[in-house]
Tab-separated table of C-alpha atoms in Angstrom:
chain	number	residue	atom	x	y	z
D	1	UNK	CA	-47.010	217.351	-2.481
D	2	UNK	CA	-48.626	213.771	-3.400
D	3	UNK	CA	-45.901	210.909	-3.913
D	4	UNK	CA	-46.669	207.380	-5.207
D	5	UNK	CA	-45.499	206.424	-1.331
D	6	UNK	CA	-47.444	203.271	-2.111
D	7	UNK	CA	-44.773	202.561	-4.722
D	8	UNK	CA	-42.346	203.856	-3.000
D	9	UNK	CA	-42.156	201.886	-0.103
D	10	UNK	CA	-42.935	198.914	-2.500
D	11	UNK	CA	-39.405	200.140	-4.100
D	12	UNK	CA	-38.007	199.734	-0.814
D	13	UNK	CA	-38.843	196.356	-0.201
D	14	UNK	CA	-39.277	194.833	-3.123
D	15	UNK	CA	-36.333	191.754	-3.844
D	16	UNK	CA	-33.942	193.944	-6.265
D	17	UNK	CA	-30.714	194.080	-3.755
D	18	UNK	CA	-30.213	197.140	-1.776
D	19	UNK	CA	-27.161	198.960	-1.958
D	20	UNK	CA	-26.818	199.709	2.035
D	21	UNK	CA	-28.402	198.673	4.935
D	22	UNK	CA	-27.963	198.624	8.815
D	23	UNK	CA	-28.470	200.769	12.032
D	24	UNK	CA	-28.065	204.010	12.256
D	25	UNK	CA	-29.034	206.596	15.117
D	26	UNK	CA	-31.050	208.911	13.376
D	27	UNK	CA	-31.809	212.321	15.489
D	28	UNK	CA	-35.457	213.024	15.487
D	29	UNK	CA	-37.682	216.302	14.257
D	30	UNK	CA	-38.341	217.692	17.289
D	31	UNK	CA	-36.984	216.319	20.059
D	32	UNK	CA	-32.917	216.096	20.233
D	33	UNK	CA	-33.126	212.446	20.974
D	34	UNK	CA	-31.514	210.270	18.644
D	35	UNK	CA	-33.341	206.934	17.640
D	36	UNK	CA	-32.448	203.894	16.061
D	37	UNK	CA	-33.574	202.588	12.911
D	38	UNK	CA	-33.029	200.543	10.004
D	39	UNK	CA	-31.740	201.722	6.978
D	40	UNK	CA	-31.868	200.396	3.501
D	41	UNK	CA	-29.890	202.552	0.550
D	42	UNK	CA	-31.472	201.934	-2.941
D	43	UNK	CA	-30.332	204.030	-5.473
D	44	UNK	CA	-30.952	207.704	-4.458
D	45	UNK	CA	-33.415	206.864	-1.842
D	46	UNK	CA	-32.548	206.642	1.638
D	47	UNK	CA	-35.247	204.602	3.827
D	48	UNK	CA	-35.109	203.972	7.429
D	49	UNK	CA	-37.801	201.782	9.109
D	50	UNK	CA	-38.804	201.382	12.995
D	51	UNK	CA	-37.086	197.793	13.227
D	52	UNK	CA	-35.881	195.822	10.689
D	53	UNK	CA	-38.836	193.625	9.945
D	54	UNK	CA	-41.197	196.420	10.186
D	55	UNK	CA	-42.683	196.051	6.713
D	56	UNK	CA	-42.965	199.173	5.471
D	57	UNK	CA	-40.688	202.331	5.888
D	58	UNK	CA	-41.366	205.517	8.141
D	59	UNK	CA	-39.927	207.157	5.537
D	60	UNK	CA	-37.338	208.752	2.895
D	61	UNK	CA	-34.408	211.089	2.536
D	62	UNK	CA	-33.928	211.510	-1.024
D	63	UNK	CA	-30.999	211.768	-1.904
D	64	UNK	CA	-30.099	214.282	-4.666
D	65	UNK	CA	-28.330	217.806	-3.985
D	66	UNK	CA	-27.449	216.852	-0.764
D	67	UNK	CA	-23.525	216.517	1.006
D	68	UNK	CA	-22.736	214.497	3.710
D	69	UNK	CA	-20.320	215.451	5.891
D	70	UNK	CA	-19.221	214.796	9.432
D	71	UNK	CA	-20.692	216.439	12.266
D	72	UNK	CA	-20.183	218.055	16.153
D	73	UNK	CA	-21.886	215.871	18.030
D	74	UNK	CA	-22.275	214.695	21.403
D	75	UNK	CA	-22.527	211.429	19.576
D	76	UNK	CA	-20.274	208.864	18.729
D	77	UNK	CA	-19.598	208.889	14.898
D	78	UNK	CA	-22.019	211.525	13.806
D	79	UNK	CA	-22.582	212.720	10.945
D	80	UNK	CA	-24.760	214.915	8.542
D	81	UNK	CA	-27.059	214.966	5.479
D	82	UNK	CA	-27.504	218.408	4.228
D	83	UNK	CA	-28.826	220.005	1.326
D	84	UNK	CA	-28.745	223.522	-0.088
D	85	UNK	CA	-31.946	224.814	0.322
D	86	UNK	CA	-33.404	227.493	2.167
D	87	UNK	CA	-34.402	226.127	5.986
D	88	UNK	CA	-33.560	223.094	4.761
D	89	UNK	CA	-33.326	220.061	6.787
D	90	UNK	CA	-30.235	218.896	8.446
D	91	UNK	CA	-30.086	214.993	9.129
D	92	UNK	CA	-28.260	214.313	11.824
D	93	UNK	CA	-26.855	210.930	11.705
D	94	UNK	CA	-24.684	208.825	13.842
D	95	UNK	CA	-23.136	205.046	12.992
D	96	UNK	CA	-22.066	202.373	15.814
D	97	UNK	CA	-18.430	202.522	15.052
D	98	UNK	CA	-15.830	204.056	13.205
D	99	UNK	CA	-16.110	201.384	10.022
D	100	UNK	CA	-19.443	201.923	9.965
D	101	UNK	CA	-19.778	205.719	9.967
D	102	UNK	CA	-16.818	205.551	6.580
D	103	UNK	CA	-19.087	203.618	5.452
D	104	UNK	CA	-22.302	204.880	5.207
D	105	UNK	CA	-20.744	208.543	4.175
D	106	UNK	CA	-18.937	207.528	1.299
D	107	UNK	CA	-22.358	205.341	0.141
D	108	UNK	CA	-24.428	208.275	0.798
D	109	UNK	CA	-21.597	210.623	-0.389
D	110	UNK	CA	-22.442	208.792	-4.292
D	111	UNK	CA	-25.754	207.985	-4.395
D	112	UNK	CA	-27.155	210.256	-5.795
D	113	UNK	CA	-28.251	209.519	-9.479
D	114	UNK	CA	-26.280	212.189	-10.942
D	115	UNK	CA	-23.252	210.928	-9.998
D	116	UNK	CA	-25.003	207.536	-11.525
D	117	UNK	CA	-25.041	209.260	-14.867
D	118	UNK	CA	-21.711	210.471	-14.160
D	119	UNK	CA	-19.929	207.045	-14.506
D	120	UNK	CA	-22.523	205.557	-16.979
D	121	UNK	CA	-21.549	208.641	-19.494
D	122	UNK	CA	-18.246	207.837	-18.878
D	123	UNK	CA	-17.973	204.402	-19.514
D	124	UNK	CA	-20.129	204.699	-22.373
D	125	UNK	CA	-17.843	206.769	-24.455
D	126	UNK	CA	-14.882	204.457	-22.949
D	127	UNK	CA	-16.539	201.694	-24.483
D	128	UNK	CA	-17.682	204.041	-27.944
D	129	UNK	CA	-13.654	204.946	-27.843
D	130	UNK	CA	-12.251	201.099	-27.840
D	131	UNK	CA	-14.873	200.358	-30.991
D	132	UNK	CA	-14.276	203.007	-32.735
D	133	UNK	CA	-10.684	202.123	-32.708
D	134	UNK	CA	-11.143	198.776	-33.063
D	135	UNK	CA	-12.431	199.419	-36.420
D	136	UNK	CA	-15.986	200.166	-36.314
D	137	UNK	CA	-18.893	197.495	-36.035
D	138	UNK	CA	-17.771	195.444	-33.697
D	139	UNK	CA	-19.421	192.339	-31.881
D	140	UNK	CA	-19.517	191.655	-28.484
D	141	UNK	CA	-20.164	188.402	-27.323
D	142	UNK	CA	-23.489	187.736	-25.422
D	143	UNK	CA	-26.470	190.131	-25.873
D	144	UNK	CA	-26.284	194.412	-25.576
D	145	UNK	CA	-23.345	194.787	-28.157
D	146	UNK	CA	-23.965	197.839	-29.604
D	147	UNK	CA	-24.878	198.349	-33.150
D	148	UNK	CA	-23.705	200.667	-35.613
D	149	UNK	CA	-23.084	203.979	-34.418
D	150	UNK	CA	-25.902	205.485	-31.986
D	151	UNK	CA	-27.165	209.043	-33.433
D	152	UNK	CA	-25.657	211.741	-31.718
D	153	UNK	CA	-27.883	214.070	-29.391
D	154	UNK	CA	-27.396	216.899	-27.159
D	155	UNK	CA	-28.313	216.654	-23.413
D	156	UNK	CA	-29.661	220.014	-22.059
D	157	UNK	CA	-27.590	220.855	-18.758
D	158	UNK	CA	-28.737	218.404	-16.078
D	159	UNK	CA	-26.886	220.106	-12.966
D	160	UNK	CA	-27.951	222.435	-10.835
D	161	UNK	CA	-27.533	225.662	-11.822
D	162	UNK	CA	-24.799	227.299	-9.703
D	163	UNK	CA	-22.399	229.803	-10.340
D	164	UNK	CA	-19.543	227.923	-9.721
D	165	UNK	CA	-16.219	227.034	-10.810
D	166	UNK	CA	-15.291	226.162	-14.444
D	167	UNK	CA	-13.143	223.217	-14.672
D	168	UNK	CA	-10.292	223.127	-16.859
D	169	UNK	CA	-9.645	221.073	-19.335
D	170	UNK	CA	-7.921	218.427	-19.577
D	171	UNK	CA	-6.284	217.174	-22.014
D	172	UNK	CA	-4.004	214.497	-20.613
D	173	UNK	CA	-5.273	211.110	-22.618
D	174	UNK	CA	-4.423	209.743	-19.198
D	175	UNK	CA	-6.686	209.504	-16.340
D	176	UNK	CA	-5.384	209.835	-12.716
D	177	UNK	CA	-7.334	209.205	-9.710
D	178	UNK	CA	-4.474	210.352	-7.602
D	179	UNK	CA	-6.941	212.190	-4.972
D	180	UNK	CA	-3.197	213.546	-2.913
D	181	UNK	CA	-3.083	216.201	-6.196
D	182	UNK	CA	-6.134	217.497	-5.361
D	183	UNK	CA	-5.815	221.063	-2.988
D	184	UNK	CA	-7.188	221.049	-0.017
D	185	UNK	CA	-10.198	221.729	1.179
D	186	UNK	CA	-12.056	223.343	4.227
D	187	UNK	CA	-13.482	220.834	7.109
D	188	UNK	CA	-16.991	221.735	5.346
D	189	UNK	CA	-16.560	219.681	2.287
D	190	UNK	CA	-18.720	219.850	-0.443
D	191	UNK	CA	-17.955	217.251	-2.395
D	192	UNK	CA	-21.301	217.336	-3.792
D	193	UNK	CA	-22.059	220.955	-4.462
D	194	UNK	CA	-18.417	220.496	-6.403
D	195	UNK	CA	-20.116	217.643	-8.230
D	196	UNK	CA	-22.962	219.535	-9.447
D	197	UNK	CA	-20.870	222.881	-10.793
D	198	UNK	CA	-18.686	220.869	-12.798
D	199	UNK	CA	-22.057	218.913	-13.869
D	200	UNK	CA	-23.140	221.405	-15.692
D	201	UNK	CA	-20.006	221.787	-18.146
D	202	UNK	CA	-20.070	217.864	-18.874
D	203	UNK	CA	-23.628	218.634	-20.889
D	204	UNK	CA	-24.229	215.071	-22.356
D	205	UNK	CA	-21.447	215.113	-25.105
D	206	UNK	CA	-22.560	211.777	-26.178
D	207	UNK	CA	-25.115	209.950	-26.620
D	208	UNK	CA	-28.393	209.306	-24.860
D	209	UNK	CA	-28.786	205.792	-25.790
D	210	UNK	CA	-25.686	204.272	-25.840
D	211	UNK	CA	-27.824	200.602	-25.181
D	212	UNK	CA	-29.793	200.173	-27.683
D	213	UNK	CA	-33.421	199.134	-26.465
D	214	UNK	CA	-35.715	196.418	-27.600
D	215	UNK	CA	-39.213	197.378	-27.716
D	216	UNK	CA	-41.618	194.606	-27.374
D	217	UNK	CA	-45.565	196.024	-29.498
D	218	UNK	CA	-46.541	196.682	-25.776
D	219	UNK	CA	-44.661	197.735	-22.216
D	220	UNK	CA	-42.011	199.152	-22.126
D	221	UNK	CA	-40.111	197.652	-18.796
D	222	UNK	CA	-38.295	200.247	-16.748
D	223	UNK	CA	-36.662	197.413	-15.003
D	224	UNK	CA	-39.778	195.808	-14.515
D	225	UNK	CA	-40.144	192.770	-15.148
D	226	UNK	CA	-43.801	190.387	-14.409
D	227	UNK	CA	-42.279	186.983	-12.333
D	228	UNK	CA	-39.470	186.609	-9.897
D	229	UNK	CA	-35.886	188.793	-11.001
D	230	UNK	CA	-36.500	191.993	-12.172
D	231	UNK	CA	-34.211	191.933	-15.314
D	232	UNK	CA	-33.576	194.016	-18.123
D	233	UNK	CA	-33.176	192.158	-21.464
D	234	UNK	CA	-31.165	193.671	-24.057
D	235	UNK	CA	-31.479	193.171	-27.452
D	236	UNK	CA	-29.615	194.904	-29.751
D	237	UNK	CA	-31.995	196.831	-32.434
D	238	UNK	CA	-31.444	198.327	-35.318
D	239	UNK	CA	-32.541	201.050	-34.317
D	240	UNK	CA	-31.916	203.081	-31.261
D	241	UNK	CA	-34.336	205.609	-30.166
D	242	UNK	CA	-32.036	209.335	-31.234
D	243	UNK	CA	-32.925	211.282	-27.865
D	244	UNK	CA	-32.908	215.107	-27.870
D	245	UNK	CA	-32.856	217.199	-24.913
D	246	UNK	CA	-35.432	219.547	-24.178
D	247	UNK	CA	-35.018	222.574	-22.056
D	248	UNK	CA	-37.762	223.645	-19.554
D	249	UNK	CA	-38.878	226.517	-21.970
D	250	UNK	CA	-39.373	223.201	-24.201
D	251	UNK	CA	-36.851	224.793	-26.842
D	252	UNK	CA	-34.894	221.654	-28.720
D	253	UNK	CA	-30.827	221.856	-28.420
D	254	UNK	CA	-28.615	221.539	-31.606
D	255	UNK	CA	-27.442	218.200	-32.694
D	256	UNK	CA	-23.897	217.869	-31.722
D	257	UNK	CA	-21.253	217.693	-34.393
D	258	UNK	CA	-19.875	214.151	-34.725
D	259	UNK	CA	-17.068	212.917	-32.672
D	260	UNK	CA	-13.226	212.831	-34.172
D	261	UNK	CA	-11.061	210.151	-33.895
D	262	UNK	CA	-8.902	209.766	-31.052
D	263	UNK	CA	-10.404	211.642	-29.413
D	264	UNK	CA	-8.750	212.492	-26.235
D	265	UNK	CA	-10.239	212.980	-22.493
D	266	UNK	CA	-11.661	216.540	-23.509
D	267	UNK	CA	-14.952	215.975	-24.721
D	268	UNK	CA	-14.901	216.476	-28.993
D	269	UNK	CA	-18.081	218.500	-28.679
D	270	UNK	CA	-18.003	220.751	-25.389
D	271	UNK	CA	-14.532	221.852	-25.613
D	272	UNK	CA	-13.295	223.151	-21.780
D	273	UNK	CA	-15.738	220.308	-20.380
D	274	UNK	CA	-13.377	218.710	-17.158
D	275	UNK	CA	-12.053	215.645	-17.373
D	276	UNK	CA	-13.711	212.713	-15.775
D	277	UNK	CA	-11.250	212.051	-13.309
D	278	UNK	CA	-11.181	215.562	-11.607
D	279	UNK	CA	-15.009	214.952	-11.564
D	280	UNK	CA	-14.558	211.723	-9.999
D	281	UNK	CA	-11.578	213.550	-7.479
D	282	UNK	CA	-14.239	216.216	-6.462
D	283	UNK	CA	-16.414	212.785	-5.189
D	284	UNK	CA	-13.203	211.173	-3.576
D	285	UNK	CA	-12.811	215.039	-1.576
D	286	UNK	CA	-14.596	213.848	1.368
D	287	UNK	CA	-13.502	210.095	2.150
D	288	UNK	CA	-10.112	211.775	1.968
D	289	UNK	CA	-10.648	214.538	4.302
D	290	UNK	CA	-12.944	211.736	6.209
D	291	UNK	CA	-9.389	209.704	6.503
D	292	UNK	CA	-7.375	212.874	7.494
D	293	UNK	CA	-9.703	213.871	10.095
D	294	UNK	CA	-9.720	210.642	11.533
D	295	UNK	CA	-6.541	210.245	11.578
D	296	UNK	CA	-5.555	213.878	12.977
D	297	UNK	CA	-7.925	212.164	15.621
D	298	UNK	CA	-5.790	209.699	16.651
J	1	UNK	CA	-44.730	207.866	4.662
J	2	UNK	CA	-42.086	210.722	5.596
J	3	UNK	CA	-40.477	212.440	2.545
J	4	UNK	CA	-37.761	215.682	2.660
J	5	UNK	CA	-41.000	217.767	0.876
J	6	UNK	CA	-38.695	221.020	0.975
J	7	UNK	CA	-35.469	219.379	-0.984
J	8	UNK	CA	-38.232	217.748	-3.408
J	9	UNK	CA	-39.740	220.960	-4.427
J	10	UNK	CA	-36.383	221.902	-5.082
J	11	UNK	CA	-35.217	218.903	-7.169
J	12	UNK	CA	-38.447	220.198	-9.080
J	13	UNK	CA	-37.219	222.983	-10.177
J	14	UNK	CA	-34.135	222.039	-11.246
J	15	UNK	CA	-32.319	221.788	-15.394
J	16	UNK	CA	-34.483	219.076	-16.203
J	17	UNK	CA	-34.205	216.170	-19.074
J	18	UNK	CA	-37.705	217.035	-20.870
J	19	UNK	CA	-40.740	219.025	-19.881
J	20	UNK	CA	-43.926	219.942	-21.420
J	21	UNK	CA	-47.743	220.965	-20.891
J	22	UNK	CA	-49.640	217.057	-21.078
J	23	UNK	CA	-52.917	215.810	-20.446
J	24	UNK	CA	-52.823	214.288	-17.630
J	25	UNK	CA	-54.716	211.581	-16.046
J	26	UNK	CA	-54.790	209.988	-12.409
J	27	UNK	CA	-54.852	206.480	-12.143
J	28	UNK	CA	-58.301	206.426	-9.963
J	29	UNK	CA	-61.494	205.686	-11.454
J	30	UNK	CA	-63.490	208.982	-12.479
J	31	UNK	CA	-60.359	210.882	-12.943
J	32	UNK	CA	-59.980	213.219	-15.662
J	33	UNK	CA	-57.827	214.335	-17.976
J	34	UNK	CA	-56.154	217.474	-16.827
J	35	UNK	CA	-53.358	219.844	-18.243
J	36	UNK	CA	-50.272	219.382	-16.984
J	37	UNK	CA	-46.684	220.999	-16.542
J	38	UNK	CA	-44.733	217.757	-16.558
J	39	UNK	CA	-41.325	218.096	-15.634
J	40	UNK	CA	-38.714	215.013	-15.552
J	41	UNK	CA	-35.645	215.504	-13.260
J	42	UNK	CA	-33.515	212.299	-12.701
J	43	UNK	CA	-35.856	209.939	-11.450
J	44	UNK	CA	-38.690	211.955	-11.223
J	45	UNK	CA	-41.559	212.571	-12.904
J	46	UNK	CA	-43.006	215.961	-11.356
J	47	UNK	CA	-46.291	217.966	-12.287
J	48	UNK	CA	-47.191	221.392	-11.930
J	49	UNK	CA	-50.259	223.173	-12.461
J	50	UNK	CA	-48.982	225.412	-15.516
J	51	UNK	CA	-47.585	228.884	-14.197
J	52	UNK	CA	-47.488	227.391	-10.404
J	53	UNK	CA	-43.741	227.074	-8.871
J	54	UNK	CA	-44.502	223.988	-6.431
J	55	UNK	CA	-45.905	220.651	-8.049
J	56	UNK	CA	-48.726	218.946	-6.997
J	57	UNK	CA	-46.596	216.086	-6.904
J	58	UNK	CA	-43.941	213.448	-7.877
J	59	UNK	CA	-43.838	210.017	-9.297
J	60	UNK	CA	-40.842	208.300	-8.537
J	61	UNK	CA	-39.703	206.336	-11.724
J	62	UNK	CA	-38.669	203.171	-9.888
J	63	UNK	CA	-40.171	199.614	-10.997
J	64	UNK	CA	-42.274	201.119	-13.392
J	65	UNK	CA	-43.756	199.962	-16.663
J	66	UNK	CA	-44.382	202.576	-19.349
J	67	UNK	CA	-46.706	201.390	-22.258
J	68	UNK	CA	-47.474	203.302	-25.108
J	69	UNK	CA	-52.124	203.299	-25.206
J	70	UNK	CA	-52.736	204.387	-28.358
J	71	UNK	CA	-50.348	207.121	-31.378
J	72	UNK	CA	-50.334	209.660	-28.831
J	73	UNK	CA	-51.050	208.674	-25.442
J	74	UNK	CA	-48.419	206.560	-22.789
J	75	UNK	CA	-49.028	205.462	-19.260
J	76	UNK	CA	-47.233	204.631	-16.221
J	77	UNK	CA	-47.697	202.068	-13.915
J	78	UNK	CA	-46.101	200.822	-10.889
J	79	UNK	CA	-45.066	197.411	-10.598
J	80	UNK	CA	-46.973	196.965	-7.139
J	81	UNK	CA	-50.397	197.945	-8.207
J	82	UNK	CA	-49.647	197.333	-12.283
J	83	UNK	CA	-53.816	198.144	-13.194
J	84	UNK	CA	-53.080	201.762	-12.008
J	85	UNK	CA	-52.436	204.114	-14.338
J	86	UNK	CA	-51.029	207.530	-14.548
J	87	UNK	CA	-52.039	208.969	-18.276
J	88	UNK	CA	-50.696	211.184	-20.356
J	89	UNK	CA	-51.096	212.157	-23.062
J	90	UNK	CA	-49.096	213.704	-26.239
J	91	UNK	CA	-49.813	216.378	-28.860
J	92	UNK	CA	-47.840	214.089	-31.885
J	93	UNK	CA	-46.631	210.626	-32.013
J	94	UNK	CA	-42.745	211.765	-32.243
J	95	UNK	CA	-43.653	214.066	-28.461
J	96	UNK	CA	-45.036	210.469	-27.312
J	97	UNK	CA	-42.421	208.199	-28.370
J	98	UNK	CA	-40.208	210.494	-26.652
J	99	UNK	CA	-41.322	211.228	-23.394
J	100	UNK	CA	-41.636	207.378	-23.275
J	101	UNK	CA	-38.217	206.306	-24.041
J	102	UNK	CA	-36.896	209.490	-21.652
J	103	UNK	CA	-38.952	207.708	-18.992
J	104	UNK	CA	-37.778	204.296	-19.766
J	105	UNK	CA	-34.005	205.491	-18.900
J	106	UNK	CA	-34.898	208.142	-16.154
J	107	UNK	CA	-35.058	204.837	-13.352
J	108	UNK	CA	-31.434	204.599	-11.625
J	109	UNK	CA	-32.135	201.096	-11.643
J	110	UNK	CA	-32.382	201.538	-15.525
J	111	UNK	CA	-28.852	203.216	-15.153
J	112	UNK	CA	-27.178	201.009	-13.513
J	113	UNK	CA	-27.577	197.659	-15.361
J	114	UNK	CA	-26.309	200.081	-17.820
J	115	UNK	CA	-22.869	200.785	-16.394
J	116	UNK	CA	-22.618	196.694	-15.148
J	117	UNK	CA	-22.821	196.178	-18.843
J	118	UNK	CA	-20.423	198.723	-20.092
J	119	UNK	CA	-17.833	197.805	-16.666
J	120	UNK	CA	-18.241	194.260	-17.884
J	121	UNK	CA	-17.748	194.459	-21.586
J	122	UNK	CA	-15.294	196.888	-21.584
J	123	UNK	CA	-12.841	194.541	-18.494
J	124	UNK	CA	-13.937	191.646	-21.460
J	125	UNK	CA	-12.330	193.832	-24.319
J	126	UNK	CA	-9.517	195.571	-22.562
J	127	UNK	CA	-8.831	193.189	-19.515
J	128	UNK	CA	-9.148	195.635	-17.365
J	129	UNK	CA	-12.297	196.784	-14.913
J	130	UNK	CA	-12.329	200.539	-16.145
J	131	UNK	CA	-13.418	201.517	-12.591
J	132	UNK	CA	-10.173	200.491	-10.913
J	133	UNK	CA	-9.017	203.460	-11.743
J	134	UNK	CA	-11.145	205.497	-10.074
J	135	UNK	CA	-11.148	204.122	-6.685
J	136	UNK	CA	-14.630	203.128	-7.738
J	137	UNK	CA	-14.173	198.765	-8.426
J	138	UNK	CA	-15.538	198.235	-4.837
J	139	UNK	CA	-18.710	200.174	-4.451
J	140	UNK	CA	-21.891	197.621	-4.587
J	141	UNK	CA	-23.486	199.972	-6.292
J	142	UNK	CA	-21.722	198.783	-9.066
J	143	UNK	CA	-21.267	195.463	-8.483
J	144	UNK	CA	-21.770	192.716	-10.924
J	145	UNK	CA	-22.724	190.169	-8.408
J	146	UNK	CA	-24.687	191.608	-5.720
J	147	UNK	CA	-28.093	189.353	-5.882
J	148	UNK	CA	-27.991	191.382	-9.446
J	149	UNK	CA	-29.584	189.139	-12.731
J	150	UNK	CA	-27.196	190.023	-15.679
J	151	UNK	CA	-27.019	189.826	-19.673
J	152	UNK	CA	-23.215	188.022	-20.080
J	153	UNK	CA	-21.604	188.343	-17.016
J	154	UNK	CA	-17.895	186.500	-18.239
J	155	UNK	CA	-16.639	187.804	-14.277
J	156	UNK	CA	-17.432	188.178	-10.803
J	157	UNK	CA	-15.290	190.408	-9.543
J	158	UNK	CA	-14.033	189.970	-5.684
J	159	UNK	CA	-11.464	192.511	-4.072
J	160	UNK	CA	-10.080	193.091	-0.470
J	161	UNK	CA	-12.806	195.735	0.789
J	162	UNK	CA	-10.790	198.114	2.149
J	163	UNK	CA	-13.646	200.640	2.953
J	164	UNK	CA	-11.927	203.394	1.691
J	165	UNK	CA	-9.587	202.255	-1.175
């Protein structure tokens, strides 16, 4: 499969700040030796370089649909990136110390685009509620204030199509983050998988476009501005784009009904969908599990 | 550059934000328009020969610029090679506008900026950091101050970093 490799390599080395960097040992594909490589995590891309000052990455691991787990290994501080597809490669890695391992596992397990999207949607929803509560048109300081109500549109499922536990709706309006309330999991945690199961249920109730994007006549930058820094400039525009989701077969999804006021955590549009905190707990599980395992091994 | 191809192929089969048959022309001189099934999944644009299961290729949509070429045509070019454009021909103006919009929003970096904006704004309005309750306020990817430029930055947050909480 072709890939825009040059541009991807550029993304790896350009001056946009990475989410995490460091040395890790990576087990080779064919031989069993672990090689020390310099890793750069940007978004959902994990690039690896031969040396820290190498100009180009040797490779990249696309972190969508993967789980990050501790694993048994002759190496200390080992963990694995696993994908759920037939004959998928397991990337075995080892960190240099306990703290580094924990930090990488945490960073990698939340690196997916889906996860970021989840968090963004939640904050978007929260901001809307705050603005609605404040009485409609809200004037924010500086650029980027939402003008009026963006049109609602329904998005199609973005999650993986897997059969999974359906999550019960929560009508509680308080968000709790305690992971102690989460039921225990087996050693091979799969927070990402569960997140994907859950994600189906959260098929975007809220608008696609919470941020009005000003469109200059010619070019539309996707985080790309010529010059030194890459900066998205948000300007209020009177016409937020209305994006409707299309399924793979091209069918247009129906428009969503308007939001009720005083919405609880349960989505008014997709009743029965799980609340964010529960979803987020799934992400916290592997971290909690890791912690438990580590404490037990002490 | 090596990449996890099998997993990428699997990704291409996931439900997409947007998929349609478009005319697609590569960036090289002499490339002609070909009918392709173009599918947007997370921050990748996959393209298939119609009725084929495996994509011919994929474009990672980071650091790219989407431009309207004419009423029904848009192009994607990457920061490092701005003159090399991938051109896509749509059936209608509306479809073209929708694709442009979707692709702009398909980048991780775009989402991150939105997140930082919402976080900042909610904090400004409520005095509370909305990420704190989920225990993710100190994650690097959500940071206001991380060398990232911002529209307005009323606060710079610093948290004691316990890597787990």
